[in-house]
CSV table of C-alpha atoms in Angstrom, one decimal:
chain,number,residue,atom,x,y,z
H,1,ASN,CA,16.7,11.2,-4.6
H,2,ALA,CA,15.8,7.6,-5.5
H,3,GLY,CA,13.5,6.9,-2.5
H,4,VAL,CA,12.7,3.1,-2.5
H,5,THR,CA,14.3,1.1,-5.2
H,6,GLN,CA,13.3,-2.5,-6.0
H,7,THR,CA,15.0,-5.0,-8.2
H,8,PRO,CA,14.2,-6.7,-10.5
H,9,LYS,CA,11.1,-5.1,-12.0
H,10,PHE,CA,10.0,-8.2,-13.7
H,11,GLN,CA,10.7,-11.9,-13.2
H,12,VAL,CA,9.5,-15.2,-14.5
H,13,LEU,CA,10.3,-18.3,-12.4
H,14,LYS,CA,9.5,-22.0,-12.8
H,15,THR,CA,7.8,-23.8,-10.0
H,16,GLY,CA,10.4,-24.8,-7.4
H,17,GLN,CA,13.0,-22.2,-8.3
H,18,SER,CA,14.2,-19.8,-5.7
H,19,MET,CA,14.9,-16.1,-6.0
H,20,THR,CA,15.5,-13.0,-3.9
H,21,LEU,CA,13.8,-9.7,-4.4
H,22,GLN,CA,15.9,-6.7,-3.4
H,23,CYS,CA,14.8,-3.5,-1.8
H,24,ALA,CA,16.9,-0.4,-0.8
H,25,GLN,CA,15.9,2.9,0.6
H,26,ASP,CA,18.0,6.1,0.9
H,27,MET,CA,15.7,8.1,3.3
H,28,ASN,CA,17.3,6.8,6.5
H,29,HIS,CA,14.0,5.2,7.5
H,30,ASN,CA,14.0,2.8,10.4
H,31,SER,CA,11.1,0.6,9.2
H,32,MET,CA,10.7,-1.5,6.0
H,33,TYR,CA,8.0,-3.7,4.7
H,34,TRP,CA,7.1,-6.2,2.0
H,35,TYR,CA,3.6,-6.4,0.6
H,36,ARG,CA,2.1,-8.4,-2.2
H,37,GLN,CA,-0.7,-7.1,-4.4
H,38,ASP,CA,-3.3,-9.4,-5.9
H,39,PRO,CA,-6.3,-8.4,-8.0
H,40,GLY,CA,-9.4,-7.7,-5.8
H,41,MET,CA,-7.4,-8.1,-2.6
H,42,GLY,CA,-5.5,-4.9,-2.2
H,43,LEU,CA,-2.1,-5.2,-0.6
H,44,ARG,CA,-1.3,-7.6,2.1
H,45,LEU,CA,1.7,-7.4,4.4
H,46,ILE,CA,4.2,-10.3,4.1
H,47,TYR,CA,6.9,-9.3,6.5
H,48,TYR,CA,8.2,-6.1,8.1
H,49,SER,CA,11.3,-4.9,9.9
H,50,ALA,CA,10.7,-2.2,12.5
H,51,SER,CA,14.4,-1.5,12.8
H,52,GLU,CA,17.7,-2.9,11.7
H,53,GLY,CA,18.2,-6.4,13.1
H,54,THR,CA,14.5,-7.2,13.7
H,55,THR,CA,11.9,-8.8,11.4
H,56,ASP,CA,8.3,-9.9,12.1
H,57,LYS,CA,5.7,-11.8,10.2
H,58,GLY,CA,2.8,-10.0,8.6
H,59,GLU,CA,-0.5,-11.3,7.4
H,60,VAL,CA,0.8,-13.7,4.7
H,61,PRO,CA,4.3,-14.9,5.6
H,62,ASN,CA,4.1,-18.5,4.5
H,63,GLY,CA,6.6,-19.4,1.7
H,64,TYR,CA,8.8,-16.3,2.3
H,65,ASN,CA,11.8,-15.3,4.2
H,66,VAL,CA,13.3,-11.9,4.7
H,67,SER,CA,16.6,-10.4,5.7
H,68,ARG,CA,17.3,-6.9,7.0
H,69,LEU,CA,20.8,-6.6,5.7
H,70,ASN,CA,21.4,-3.2,7.1
H,71,LYS,CA,19.4,0.0,7.6
H,72,ARG,CA,19.0,0.6,3.9
H,73,GLU,CA,18.3,-2.9,2.6
H,74,PHE,CA,15.5,-5.4,3.1
H,75,SER,CA,15.3,-8.5,0.9
H,76,LEU,CA,12.5,-11.0,0.4
H,77,ARG,CA,13.4,-14.6,-0.6
H,78,LEU,CA,11.2,-17.3,-2.1
H,79,GLU,CA,12.9,-20.6,-1.4
H,80,SER,CA,10.7,-22.8,-3.6
H,81,ALA,CA,8.4,-20.7,-5.8
H,82,ALA,CA,4.8,-21.8,-6.3
H,83,PRO,CA,2.2,-20.5,-8.8
H,84,SER,CA,0.2,-19.0,-5.9
H,85,GLN,CA,3.1,-16.6,-5.4
H,86,THR,CA,2.5,-15.0,-8.7
H,87,SER,CA,1.9,-11.4,-7.7
H,88,VAL,CA,3.2,-7.9,-7.7
H,89,TYR,CA,5.5,-7.3,-4.8
H,90,PHE,CA,6.0,-3.9,-3.2
H,91,CYS,CA,8.6,-2.8,-0.7
H,92,ALA,CA,7.9,0.2,1.5
H,93,SER,CA,9.7,2.2,4.2
H,94,ASP,CA,8.9,4.8,6.8
H,95,MET,CA,10.0,6.6,9.9
H,96,THR,CA,7.5,6.4,12.7
H,97,THR,CA,4.7,9.0,12.3
H,98,THR,CA,5.5,9.7,8.7
H,99,GLU,CA,3.9,8.3,5.6
H,100,ALA,CA,5.1,5.1,4.0
H,101,PHE,CA,6.9,5.4,0.8
H,102,PHE,CA,6.5,2.6,-1.8
H,103,GLY,CA,8.8,1.3,-4.5
H,104,GLN,CA,7.7,0.7,-8.1
H,105,GLY,CA,7.0,-3.0,-7.6
H,106,THR,CA,8.3,-6.3,-8.8
H,107,ARG,CA,6.0,-8.2,-11.1
H,108,LEU,CA,6.6,-12.0,-10.5
H,109,THR,CA,5.1,-14.8,-12.5
H,110,VAL,CA,5.6,-18.4,-11.4
H,111,VAL,CA,4.9,-21.0,-14.1
D,1,ALA,CA,-9.0,-7.3,14.2
D,2,GLN,CA,-8.8,-4.3,11.9
D,3,SER,CA,-10.4,-4.4,8.5
D,4,VAL,CA,-11.1,-2.1,5.6
D,5,THR,CA,-14.0,-2.3,3.1
D,6,GLN,CA,-14.1,-0.3,0.0
D,7,LEU,CA,-17.6,-0.2,-1.6
D,8,GLY,CA,-17.4,-0.6,-5.3
D,9,SER,CA,-14.4,-2.1,-7.1
D,10,HIS,CA,-15.1,0.2,-10.1
D,11,VAL,CA,-16.4,3.7,-10.2
D,12,SER,CA,-17.0,5.6,-13.4
D,13,VAL,CA,-17.6,9.4,-13.5
D,14,SER,CA,-17.6,12.0,-16.2
D,15,GLU,CA,-14.9,14.6,-16.4
D,16,GLY,CA,-16.0,17.5,-14.2
D,17,ALA,CA,-18.3,15.4,-12.0
D,18,LEU,CA,-18.0,14.7,-8.3
D,19,VAL,CA,-15.8,11.8,-7.3
D,20,LEU,CA,-16.9,9.8,-4.3
D,21,LEU,CA,-15.0,6.7,-3.2
D,22,ARG,CA,-16.3,4.9,-0.2
D,23,CYS,CA,-14.3,3.4,2.6
D,24,ASN,CA,-15.5,1.9,5.9
D,25,TYR,CA,-13.1,0.5,8.5
D,26,SER,CA,-13.2,-1.5,11.7
D,27,SER,CA,-10.8,-0.9,14.5
D,28,SER,CA,-10.7,-1.5,18.2
D,29,VAL,CA,-8.6,1.6,18.8
D,30,PRO,CA,-8.6,5.1,17.3
D,31,PRO,CA,-7.3,4.5,13.9
D,32,TYR,CA,-4.8,6.1,11.6
D,33,LEU,CA,-6.5,6.2,8.1
D,34,PHE,CA,-4.9,6.7,4.7
D,35,TRP,CA,-5.8,7.0,1.1
D,36,TYR,CA,-3.3,6.0,-1.5
D,37,VAL,CA,-3.4,6.2,-5.3
D,38,GLN,CA,-1.8,3.9,-7.8
D,39,TYR,CA,-1.3,4.8,-11.4
D,40,PRO,CA,-0.8,2.0,-13.9
D,41,ASN,CA,2.5,0.1,-13.4
D,42,GLN,CA,3.6,2.3,-10.6
D,43,GLY,CA,3.9,2.2,-6.8
D,44,LEU,CA,1.5,3.7,-4.3
D,45,GLN,CA,1.5,7.4,-3.6
D,46,LEU,CA,-0.1,8.9,-0.5
D,47,LEU,CA,-3.1,11.2,-1.2
D,48,LEU,CA,-3.9,12.1,2.4
D,49,LYS,CA,-4.0,10.8,6.0
D,50,TYR,CA,-6.0,11.1,9.1
D,51,THR,CA,-4.1,11.0,12.4
D,52,SER,CA,-6.6,12.2,15.0
D,53,ALA,CA,-6.3,15.9,14.2
D,54,ALA,CA,-9.0,17.6,12.1
D,55,THR,CA,-11.7,15.3,10.9
D,56,LEU,CA,-11.7,16.8,7.4
D,57,VAL,CA,-8.4,16.1,5.8
D,58,LYS,CA,-7.2,17.7,2.6
D,59,GLY,CA,-4.8,16.0,0.4
D,60,ILE,CA,-3.0,16.4,-2.9
D,61,ASN,CA,-4.6,16.9,-6.3
D,62,GLY,CA,-7.8,18.4,-4.8
D,63,PHE,CA,-8.9,15.3,-2.9
D,64,GLU,CA,-10.2,15.4,0.6
D,65,ALA,CA,-11.7,12.9,3.0
D,66,GLU,CA,-13.8,13.2,6.2
D,67,PHE,CA,-13.4,10.9,9.2
D,68,LYS,CA,-16.8,10.0,10.7
D,69,LYS,CA,-16.3,8.0,13.8
D,70,SER,CA,-20.1,7.3,14.3
D,71,GLU,CA,-20.2,5.8,10.8
D,72,THR,CA,-16.7,4.3,10.9
D,73,SER,CA,-16.2,5.8,7.5
D,74,PHE,CA,-13.4,7.7,5.7
D,75,HIS,CA,-14.8,8.5,2.2
D,76,LEU,CA,-12.7,10.2,-0.4
D,77,THR,CA,-14.1,13.0,-2.5
D,78,LYS,CA,-13.1,15.5,-5.2
D,79,PRO,CA,-15.5,18.1,-6.5
D,80,SER,CA,-14.5,17.9,-10.1
D,81,ALA,CA,-12.9,14.9,-11.8
D,82,HIS,CA,-10.1,15.3,-14.2
D,83,MET,CA,-8.9,12.7,-16.8
D,84,SER,CA,-5.6,12.4,-14.9
D,85,ASP,CA,-7.5,11.1,-11.8
D,86,ALA,CA,-8.1,7.8,-13.5
D,87,ALA,CA,-6.2,5.3,-11.3
D,88,GLU,CA,-6.7,2.7,-8.6
D,89,TYR,CA,-7.4,4.1,-5.1
D,90,PHE,CA,-6.7,2.2,-1.8
D,91,CYS,CA,-8.0,3.0,1.6
D,92,ALA,CA,-5.8,1.7,4.5
D,93,VAL,CA,-5.8,1.7,8.3
D,94,SER,CA,-3.2,1.4,10.9
D,95,GLU,CA,-3.6,0.9,14.6
D,96,SER,CA,-0.4,2.5,15.6
D,97,SER,CA,1.9,5.3,14.6
D,98,ASN,CA,3.9,2.7,12.9
D,99,THR,CA,2.3,3.9,9.7
D,100,GLY,CA,3.8,1.5,7.2
D,101,LYS,CA,2.1,-1.5,8.8
D,102,LEU,CA,-1.2,-1.2,7.0
D,103,ILE,CA,-4.4,-3.0,6.4
D,104,PHE,CA,-5.6,-2.2,2.9
D,105,GLY,CA,-9.0,-2.3,1.3
D,106,GLN,CA,-9.6,-4.1,-1.9
D,107,GLY,CA,-9.1,-1.0,-4.0
D,108,THR,CA,-11.4,1.0,-6.3
D,109,THR,CA,-10.6,1.7,-9.9
D,110,LEU,CA,-11.7,5.1,-10.9
D,111,GLN,CA,-12.6,5.6,-14.6
D,112,VAL,CA,-13.0,9.2,-15.9
D,113,LYS,CA,-15.0,9.6,-19.1
D,114,PRO,CA,-14.5,12.6,-21.4
C-alpha cells in the first residue's frame, strides 16, 4: 500500500525554468492538497482539489498552477521558477472526516 | 481568520522527562485540531486529532493533548520522553470537516537528551 507518492524527491532548477511535481494516491481519496514547507513557517497551503475536476487556491498560490488529472493524480506546476520557490513541497490527500495523509516530500532548490 | 501559534521553536528535554509542546489557536467556529510529527526527511504523520468529542485526546506513541476552549489551547504532552521522540511537531487547525485543508503552526523541534 503506497499511500501518497511524490516524484521527484529532489530537484534543482535554474531561475526561469519550469517543472511539474507529480503526486498520486492509491487510497481512493476525494481531496488532494499541495503544501510548501519553509523553515520557521510551518506548512502553507498552495492549492487544493476537493474532488476530481475542481481546484481552488490556498494561502500562497502565486507562481503555481495545478491540474487534477483524475481522482488519483494531482500535479503542481512552476511555470517560471524563482529562488523564492526554493522549498520542500508536500502533497496530501484525504476523505472528508478522515485524517490527511502526506507524501514524503519534494525538495526543490531554485538557483 | 484562523491561526495557530506554537510557543517555542525548540524544546529540549532529558530522556524520561515530561514532554510539553504548546499550541494556541484562533478560530471563529468550533475547530478541528491536530498534532502531526515529522521525522527527518520524511512526510508528516498524524499523532492525534480533536473533532469535538472528548476534550482529552489520546494519540499514538503515548502522546495526548487536551482541548481547552477557555484558553484556546491544545497542548501536546507525553509523560516520559524517549530518544525516538526527537522530531519536529506541528499543531494544525481546520474550520471544517475537510480535514486536509489545514492551517499549521510554525513547528517545534523536540530534542531528547540522553
